[in-house]
């Protein structure tokens, strides 16, 4: 889902102000809106320095100049100016202008990640007497965005609803359109597709009334996401293509990237991988060109899912690793998204891909069906017994799914041989840890699983392979996989013997407990 629209730091109108002063302010605001902030800044300066300037104009100019300094990354000056604006407005007992100043100050805090402080200042702004519905609408929208960044969906919905009511009362149709859009976005994040569609339809209707082409494009793109989720592919494709046409006309590269991503997903889901590949590639290129990390990360993830769907697991994993790194570089505040939720979602996609890949190896070895899944479950239980942290647990799960990756290179007849193996065949099997590493060469994985793949057949007493490591030279994660790997091998049917019961397996393992570090073996016993 795209970001919410906002934050909303500036008022739409300056209010009733004496002629000459209003003219000065109007000119400065016009330049400001055209993006000519150097010239606008000079005009605001002139207003602030002018004699006998009316208080409301002064407060307005101070705040607007503060916002310009904020955009120039001069936070101290920005804050000082807005604080002065607040003081001037307070002295005038002008609640609306004072609230505007606080709204701007809170926005600065939100964008630098001081979320609690931002919430507190927005709260003060709302509590001011005389706050107009127009200002209230904007503050509530910003509070909604703040809640959204923090992953508090219900709170975000409540704020957007309050924003909607305030905007309705003040006749601010654009504000209503944005509130509907953001309500639709949160509903879509909660997978409430029917609600989301209704909100986007209302926002779209207002966008058309206001001739706001950009908002129309955003609504159509969100529509496409809803219809894709509902598997209404033709509808989704038409919406996404119209959105792309609009963004092309407006020449907004970033929005185009998101439209291309959506088209790529639609083509992927409708079984047209070549078109999907091309659209997703374009999305990634556009996102890189505009420096949009979030869009790049999301398009890269979608391309990974495409590669997986055509069985190219290695490519899929490389792309997911890139997406993981990109998500890690996102800043919740600047990108207005709940980064933690994004990363969590990506990690579950990641686990899905490695699980699939692990299982695709098992099909070459019919006796070990379900082996990776069981090893992953046992290993996780041991990791929990050892009180390993979240990152280590994920490392062990991912490593468990892929630990025998190298077996794809072992010939079928060797892997499934019923009789005893020759020395040469044994050598081939013993190469699988190194072959596994070769398959992952060049992929910069987010979790350190390579030690698991290389060393999961090493033994504590130095009798393992491929490096004959001894004692603590064997990585902890590899030892954990080693012990549960042996247990699973003993308790499942093999081509050369039937499955042992749990107790038989544990008794057998007791006889060779010197293969594992004592505390790991103990944790394993507790876990099974
Ligand atoms: Fe293995
Ligand atoms: Fe294994």
Short mmCIF file of C-alpha atoms in Angstrom, two decimals, residues 151-524:
data_model
loop_
_atom_site.label_atom_id
_atom_site.label_comp_id
_atom_site.label_asym_id
_atom_site.label_seq_id
_atom_site.Cartn_x
_atom_site.Cartn_y
_atom_site.Cartn_z
CA UNK A 151 1.18 0.60 13.61
CA UNK A 152 -1.83 1.69 15.69
CA UNK A 153 -4.51 1.10 13.06
CA UNK A 154 -7.58 1.64 15.22
CA UNK A 155 -6.24 4.94 16.51
CA UNK A 156 -5.36 6.05 13.01
CA UNK A 157 -8.90 5.27 11.82
CA UNK A 158 -10.40 7.29 14.70
CA UNK A 159 -8.23 10.33 13.92
CA UNK A 160 -8.99 10.20 10.19
CA UNK A 161 -12.70 10.00 11.04
CA UNK A 162 -12.38 13.07 13.29
CA UNK A 163 -10.49 14.81 10.50
CA UNK A 164 -13.31 13.97 8.12
CA UNK A 165 -15.94 15.43 10.46
CA UNK A 166 -13.94 18.62 11.00
CA UNK A 167 -13.30 19.05 7.27
CA UNK A 168 -17.00 18.51 6.53
CA UNK A 169 -18.00 21.18 9.05
CA UNK A 170 -15.57 23.69 7.57
CA UNK A 171 -16.55 22.79 4.01
CA UNK A 172 -12.97 21.71 3.24
CA UNK A 173 -13.61 19.24 0.41
CA UNK A 174 -9.96 18.65 -0.29
CA UNK A 175 -9.44 17.78 3.36
CA UNK A 176 -12.39 15.35 3.13
CA UNK A 177 -10.90 13.77 0.01
CA UNK A 178 -7.56 13.21 1.76
CA UNK A 179 -9.27 11.84 4.87
CA UNK A 180 -11.25 9.33 2.76
CA UNK A 181 -8.04 8.34 0.98
CA UNK A 182 -6.19 7.75 4.24
CA UNK A 183 -9.16 5.88 5.75
CA UNK A 184 -9.13 3.62 2.69
CA UNK A 185 -5.43 3.06 3.10
CA UNK A 186 -5.67 1.93 6.73
CA UNK A 187 -8.65 -0.30 5.86
CA UNK A 188 -6.61 -1.90 3.08
CA UNK A 189 -3.70 -2.45 5.48
CA UNK A 190 -6.19 -4.30 7.68
CA UNK A 191 -7.33 -6.27 4.62
CA UNK A 192 -10.87 -4.89 4.96
CA UNK A 193 -11.26 -4.68 1.20
CA UNK A 194 -14.95 -3.76 1.04
CA UNK A 195 -14.51 -0.82 3.39
CA UNK A 196 -11.34 0.25 1.63
CA UNK A 197 -13.06 0.25 -1.74
CA UNK A 198 -15.93 2.39 -0.44
CA UNK A 199 -13.52 4.98 1.00
CA UNK A 200 -11.44 5.13 -2.16
CA UNK A 201 -14.62 5.58 -4.21
CA UNK A 202 -15.64 8.57 -2.08
CA UNK A 203 -12.15 10.06 -2.33
CA UNK A 204 -12.17 9.52 -6.09
CA UNK A 205 -15.53 11.27 -6.41
CA UNK A 206 -14.22 14.34 -4.54
CA UNK A 207 -10.95 14.28 -6.49
CA UNK A 208 -12.99 14.58 -9.69
CA UNK A 209 -15.08 17.44 -8.29
CA UNK A 210 -11.91 19.27 -7.28
CA UNK A 211 -10.14 18.44 -10.57
CA UNK A 212 -7.34 16.98 -8.44
CA UNK A 213 -5.76 14.69 -11.01
CA UNK A 214 -2.99 13.46 -8.73
CA UNK A 215 -5.46 12.34 -6.08
CA UNK A 216 -7.54 10.63 -8.78
CA UNK A 217 -4.45 8.72 -9.84
CA UNK A 218 -3.64 7.68 -6.26
CA UNK A 219 -7.21 6.50 -5.68
CA UNK A 220 -7.18 4.46 -8.91
CA UNK A 221 -3.91 2.86 -7.92
CA UNK A 222 -5.30 1.95 -4.52
CA UNK A 223 -8.43 0.64 -6.25
CA UNK A 224 -6.19 -1.63 -8.29
CA UNK A 225 -4.64 -3.02 -5.12
CA UNK A 226 -8.08 -3.74 -3.64
CA UNK A 227 -9.25 -5.48 -6.83
CA UNK A 228 -6.04 -7.47 -7.05
CA UNK A 229 -6.62 -8.69 -3.50
CA UNK A 230 -10.20 -9.63 -4.47
CA UNK A 231 -8.84 -11.42 -7.57
CA UNK A 232 -10.81 -9.11 -9.86
CA UNK A 233 -7.88 -8.92 -12.23
CA UNK A 234 -9.44 -7.19 -15.23
CA UNK A 235 -10.79 -4.42 -13.01
CA UNK A 236 -7.43 -4.11 -11.27
CA UNK A 237 -5.55 -3.87 -14.56
CA UNK A 238 -7.83 -1.14 -15.96
CA UNK A 239 -7.49 0.97 -12.79
CA UNK A 240 -3.72 0.59 -12.66
CA UNK A 241 -3.34 1.46 -16.36
CA UNK A 242 -5.46 4.58 -15.99
CA UNK A 243 -3.44 5.60 -12.92
CA UNK A 244 -0.23 5.12 -14.89
CA UNK A 245 -1.63 7.32 -17.68
CA UNK A 246 -2.39 10.08 -15.17
CA UNK A 247 1.01 9.93 -13.50
CA UNK A 248 2.64 9.96 -16.91
CA UNK A 249 0.70 13.10 -17.81
CA UNK A 250 1.67 14.72 -14.50
CA UNK A 251 5.24 13.49 -14.96
CA UNK A 252 5.48 12.16 -11.39
CA UNK A 253 8.14 9.46 -11.61
CA UNK A 254 7.69 8.08 -8.13
CA UNK A 255 3.96 7.49 -8.53
CA UNK A 256 4.68 5.93 -11.93
CA UNK A 257 7.03 3.48 -10.24
CA UNK A 258 4.20 2.37 -7.94
CA UNK A 259 1.79 2.02 -10.88
CA UNK A 260 4.32 -0.13 -12.77
CA UNK A 261 4.76 -2.26 -9.66
CA UNK A 262 1.01 -2.80 -9.44
CA UNK A 263 0.80 -3.78 -13.13
CA UNK A 264 3.68 -6.19 -12.62
CA UNK A 265 1.86 -7.84 -9.72
CA UNK A 266 -1.35 -8.11 -11.76
CA UNK A 267 0.47 -9.71 -14.71
CA UNK A 268 2.25 -12.09 -12.34
CA UNK A 269 -1.00 -13.21 -10.73
CA UNK A 270 -2.64 -13.70 -14.13
CA UNK A 271 0.13 -15.98 -15.40
CA UNK A 272 1.98 -13.57 -17.71
CA UNK A 273 5.51 -13.73 -16.25
CA UNK A 274 7.32 -11.98 -19.11
CA UNK A 275 5.10 -8.89 -18.89
CA UNK A 276 5.28 -9.00 -15.10
CA UNK A 277 9.08 -9.11 -15.24
CA UNK A 278 9.22 -6.13 -17.56
CA UNK A 279 6.81 -3.97 -15.50
CA UNK A 280 8.54 -4.78 -12.20
CA UNK A 281 11.95 -4.03 -13.69
CA UNK A 282 10.68 -0.63 -14.86
CA UNK A 283 9.24 0.01 -11.39
CA UNK A 284 12.61 -0.70 -9.78
CA UNK A 285 14.49 1.51 -12.25
CA UNK A 286 12.09 4.43 -11.71
CA UNK A 287 12.28 4.02 -7.93
CA UNK A 288 16.07 4.02 -8.02
CA UNK A 289 16.10 7.09 -10.29
CA UNK A 290 13.94 9.02 -7.80
CA UNK A 291 15.78 7.71 -4.74
CA UNK A 292 12.55 6.20 -3.37
CA UNK A 293 13.72 3.41 -1.07
CA UNK A 294 10.25 2.22 -0.07
CA UNK A 295 9.10 1.81 -3.67
CA UNK A 296 12.37 0.15 -4.64
CA UNK A 297 12.12 -2.28 -1.72
CA UNK A 298 8.51 -3.18 -2.47
CA UNK A 299 9.04 -3.65 -6.22
CA UNK A 300 12.13 -5.79 -5.50
CA UNK A 301 10.08 -7.98 -3.15
CA UNK A 302 7.39 -8.44 -5.81
CA UNK A 303 10.02 -9.40 -8.40
CA UNK A 304 11.36 -11.96 -5.93
CA UNK A 305 7.89 -13.50 -5.61
CA UNK A 306 7.68 -13.65 -9.41
CA UNK A 307 11.03 -15.47 -9.62
CA UNK A 308 9.89 -17.91 -6.98
CA UNK A 309 6.64 -18.59 -8.86
CA UNK A 310 8.66 -19.74 -11.89
CA UNK A 311 10.91 -21.93 -9.71
CA UNK A 312 13.95 -19.63 -9.67
CA UNK A 313 14.48 -19.85 -5.93
CA UNK A 314 18.09 -18.74 -5.97
CA UNK A 315 17.20 -15.47 -7.75
CA UNK A 316 14.20 -15.03 -5.47
CA UNK A 317 16.39 -15.29 -2.40
CA UNK A 318 18.97 -12.84 -3.75
CA UNK A 319 16.21 -10.29 -4.49
CA UNK A 320 14.55 -10.78 -1.11
CA UNK A 321 17.89 -10.20 0.57
CA UNK A 322 18.21 -6.92 -1.32
CA UNK A 323 14.66 -5.94 -0.34
CA UNK A 324 15.43 -6.76 3.28
CA UNK A 325 18.47 -4.47 3.22
CA UNK A 326 16.40 -1.66 1.62
CA UNK A 327 13.59 -1.96 4.17
CA UNK A 328 16.24 -1.75 6.88
CA UNK A 329 17.35 1.61 5.50
CA UNK A 330 13.84 3.08 5.59
CA UNK A 331 13.04 5.75 8.08
CA UNK A 332 9.57 5.41 9.51
CA UNK A 333 9.20 9.15 9.96
CA UNK A 334 10.26 10.33 6.53
CA UNK A 335 8.47 7.59 4.64
CA UNK A 336 5.37 7.74 6.84
CA UNK A 337 5.09 3.99 7.09
CA UNK A 338 5.14 1.41 9.82
CA UNK A 339 8.60 0.03 9.06
CA UNK A 340 8.43 -2.71 11.71
CA UNK A 341 5.29 -4.14 10.07
CA UNK A 342 6.92 -3.93 6.62
CA UNK A 343 10.01 -5.80 7.79
CA UNK A 344 7.92 -8.44 9.55
CA UNK A 345 5.87 -9.00 6.41
CA UNK A 346 9.02 -9.34 4.33
CA UNK A 347 10.58 -11.80 6.76
CA UNK A 348 7.55 -14.06 6.52
CA UNK A 349 7.79 -13.92 2.71
CA UNK A 350 11.47 -14.79 3.10
CA UNK A 351 10.74 -17.79 5.29
CA UNK A 352 8.12 -18.92 2.77
CA UNK A 353 10.68 -18.85 -0.04
CA UNK A 354 13.37 -20.74 1.90
CA UNK A 355 10.79 -23.30 3.05
CA UNK A 356 9.72 -23.87 -0.55
CA UNK A 357 13.27 -24.15 -1.70
CA UNK A 358 14.10 -26.59 1.08
CA UNK A 359 11.09 -28.72 0.17
CA UNK A 360 11.99 -28.70 -3.52
CA UNK A 361 15.25 -30.41 -2.54
CA UNK A 362 13.40 -33.05 -0.57
CA UNK A 363 11.45 -34.15 -3.63
CA UNK A 364 14.76 -35.42 -5.02
CA UNK A 365 15.08 -37.61 -1.95
CA UNK A 366 11.74 -39.30 -1.32
CA UNK A 367 12.81 -40.78 2.04
CA UNK A 368 13.31 -37.43 3.69
CA UNK A 369 9.99 -35.82 2.92
CA UNK A 370 9.26 -33.09 5.49
CA UNK A 371 12.82 -33.27 6.83
CA UNK A 372 13.56 -29.52 6.56
CA UNK A 373 10.30 -28.51 8.20
CA UNK A 374 10.88 -30.91 11.12
CA UNK A 375 14.53 -29.87 11.50
CA UNK A 376 13.39 -26.22 11.53
CA UNK A 377 10.80 -26.91 14.22
CA UNK A 378 13.13 -28.96 16.45
CA UNK A 379 15.95 -26.44 16.01
CA UNK A 380 13.69 -23.55 16.96
CA UNK A 381 12.66 -25.42 20.13
CA UNK A 382 16.34 -25.94 21.04
CA UNK A 383 17.11 -22.27 20.32
CA UNK A 384 14.30 -21.26 22.67
CA UNK A 385 15.66 -23.64 25.36
CA UNK A 386 19.05 -21.93 24.95
CA UNK A 387 17.35 -18.51 25.29
CA UNK A 388 18.72 -17.27 21.97
CA UNK A 389 17.42 -13.91 20.77
CA UNK A 390 14.97 -13.21 17.92
CA UNK A 391 17.68 -12.69 15.29
CA UNK A 392 19.45 -15.95 16.20
CA UNK A 393 16.15 -17.83 16.16
CA UNK A 394 15.34 -16.56 12.68
CA UNK A 395 18.88 -17.39 11.55
CA UNK A 396 18.44 -20.94 12.77
CA UNK A 397 15.04 -21.37 11.09
CA UNK A 398 16.28 -20.04 7.75
CA UNK A 399 19.45 -22.14 8.06
CA UNK A 400 17.42 -25.24 8.92
CA UNK A 401 15.32 -24.94 5.76
CA UNK A 402 18.42 -24.60 3.61
CA UNK A 403 20.98 -26.74 5.45
CA UNK A 404 20.96 -29.54 2.87
CA UNK A 405 20.72 -27.25 -0.17
CA UNK A 406 23.87 -28.82 -1.65
CA UNK A 407 22.10 -32.17 -1.96
CA UNK A 408 20.54 -30.97 -5.24
CA UNK A 409 23.93 -31.74 -6.78
CA UNK A 410 24.07 -35.28 -5.38
CA UNK A 411 22.88 -37.82 -8.02
CA UNK A 412 19.48 -39.34 -7.30
CA UNK A 413 20.75 -42.93 -7.28
CA UNK A 414 23.40 -42.08 -4.67
CA UNK A 415 20.97 -40.19 -2.45
CA UNK A 416 18.41 -43.04 -2.50
CA UNK A 417 20.73 -46.05 -2.59
CA UNK A 418 19.32 -48.98 -0.59
CA UNK A 419 22.62 -50.80 0.04
CA UNK A 420 25.83 -49.54 1.66
CA UNK A 421 27.61 -46.64 -0.07
CA UNK A 422 31.00 -47.01 -1.73
CA UNK A 423 33.83 -44.78 -0.57
CA UNK A 424 33.42 -42.66 -3.70
CA UNK A 425 29.68 -42.26 -3.13
CA UNK A 426 30.33 -41.26 0.46
CA UNK A 427 32.74 -38.59 -0.77
CA UNK A 428 30.01 -37.24 -3.04
CA UNK A 429 27.49 -37.03 -0.21
CA UNK A 430 30.04 -35.40 2.05
CA UNK A 431 30.44 -32.60 -0.49
CA UNK A 432 26.90 -31.29 0.04
CA UNK A 433 27.81 -28.66 2.70
CA UNK A 434 30.35 -27.05 0.37
CA UNK A 435 28.02 -27.32 -2.65
CA UNK A 436 25.30 -25.63 -0.61
CA UNK A 437 27.61 -22.69 0.04
CA UNK A 438 28.42 -22.47 -3.66
CA UNK A 439 24.72 -22.11 -4.46
CA UNK A 440 24.49 -19.14 -2.10
CA UNK A 441 27.71 -17.50 -3.23
CA UNK A 442 27.13 -13.88 -4.19
CA UNK A 443 23.93 -13.60 -2.17
CA UNK A 444 24.26 -11.18 0.72
CA UNK A 445 21.86 -12.86 3.15
CA UNK A 446 20.29 -10.87 6.00
CA UNK A 447 20.97 -13.74 8.40
CA UNK A 448 24.29 -15.48 8.94
CA UNK A 449 23.28 -18.97 7.75
CA UNK A 450 26.42 -19.86 5.83
CA UNK A 451 28.13 -21.33 8.95
CA UNK A 452 25.09 -23.60 9.39
CA UNK A 453 25.30 -24.87 5.83
CA UNK A 454 29.05 -25.44 5.93
CA UNK A 455 29.37 -26.92 9.41
CA UNK A 456 26.16 -28.85 10.21
CA UNK A 457 28.05 -32.18 9.91
CA UNK A 458 30.96 -31.15 12.14
CA UNK A 459 31.24 -32.93 15.50
CA UNK A 460 32.40 -31.63 18.86
CA UNK A 461 35.08 -34.34 19.08
CA UNK A 462 36.54 -33.38 15.69
CA UNK A 463 35.31 -36.44 13.73
CA UNK A 464 32.90 -34.57 11.47
CA UNK A 465 33.18 -33.04 7.99
CA UNK A 466 34.02 -31.09 5.81
CA UNK A 467 36.64 -29.26 7.93
CA UNK A 468 37.10 -31.59 10.91
CA UNK A 469 36.40 -28.70 13.28
CA UNK A 470 36.58 -29.42 17.00
CA UNK A 471 34.91 -27.98 20.13
CA UNK A 472 33.87 -24.35 20.09
CA UNK A 473 35.40 -23.84 16.66
CA UNK A 474 32.04 -25.18 15.42
CA UNK A 475 29.46 -22.40 15.26
CA UNK A 476 26.66 -22.77 17.84
CA UNK A 477 23.96 -22.56 15.18
CA UNK A 478 25.56 -25.41 13.21
CA UNK A 479 25.75 -27.61 16.34
CA UNK A 480 22.04 -27.07 16.96
CA UNK A 481 21.15 -28.11 13.40
CA UNK A 482 23.55 -31.07 13.69
CA UNK A 483 21.89 -32.55 16.77
CA UNK A 484 18.31 -32.20 15.50
CA UNK A 485 19.35 -33.40 12.02
CA UNK A 486 20.63 -36.66 13.51
CA UNK A 487 17.47 -37.06 15.60
CA UNK A 488 15.24 -36.60 12.55
CA UNK A 489 17.33 -39.02 10.49
CA UNK A 490 16.97 -41.69 13.21
CA UNK A 491 13.22 -41.21 13.69
CA UNK A 492 12.25 -41.42 10.01
CA UNK A 493 12.29 -44.32 7.56
CA UNK A 494 15.44 -44.50 5.48
CA UNK A 495 16.26 -46.58 2.41
CA UNK A 496 18.62 -48.67 4.58
CA UNK A 497 16.54 -49.07 7.81
CA UNK A 498 13.10 -48.38 9.32
CA UNK A 499 12.38 -45.45 11.66
CA UNK A 500 13.36 -45.68 15.33
CA UNK A 501 10.99 -44.66 18.12
CA UNK A 502 11.77 -41.51 20.09
CA UNK A 503 13.26 -43.50 23.00
CA UNK A 504 15.36 -45.72 20.73
CA UNK A 505 16.70 -42.64 18.97
CA UNK A 506 17.53 -40.88 22.24
CA UNK A 507 19.32 -43.99 23.54
CA UNK A 508 21.36 -44.21 20.34
CA UNK A 509 22.27 -40.54 20.56
CA UNK A 510 23.21 -40.89 24.25
CA UNK A 511 25.97 -43.27 23.09
CA UNK A 512 27.52 -40.56 20.91
CA UNK A 513 26.74 -37.47 22.94
CA UNK A 514 30.41 -36.43 22.61
CA UNK A 515 29.47 -35.27 19.08
CA UNK A 516 27.76 -32.22 20.57
CA UNK A 517 28.54 -29.48 23.05
CA UNK A 518 27.14 -30.68 26.42
CA UNK A 519 24.80 -27.71 27.01
CA UNK A 520 23.40 -27.99 23.47
CA UNK A 521 22.75 -31.71 23.91
CA UNK A 522 21.02 -31.04 27.24
CA UNK A 523 18.88 -28.29 25.68
CA UNK A 524 17.99 -30.72 22.89
#
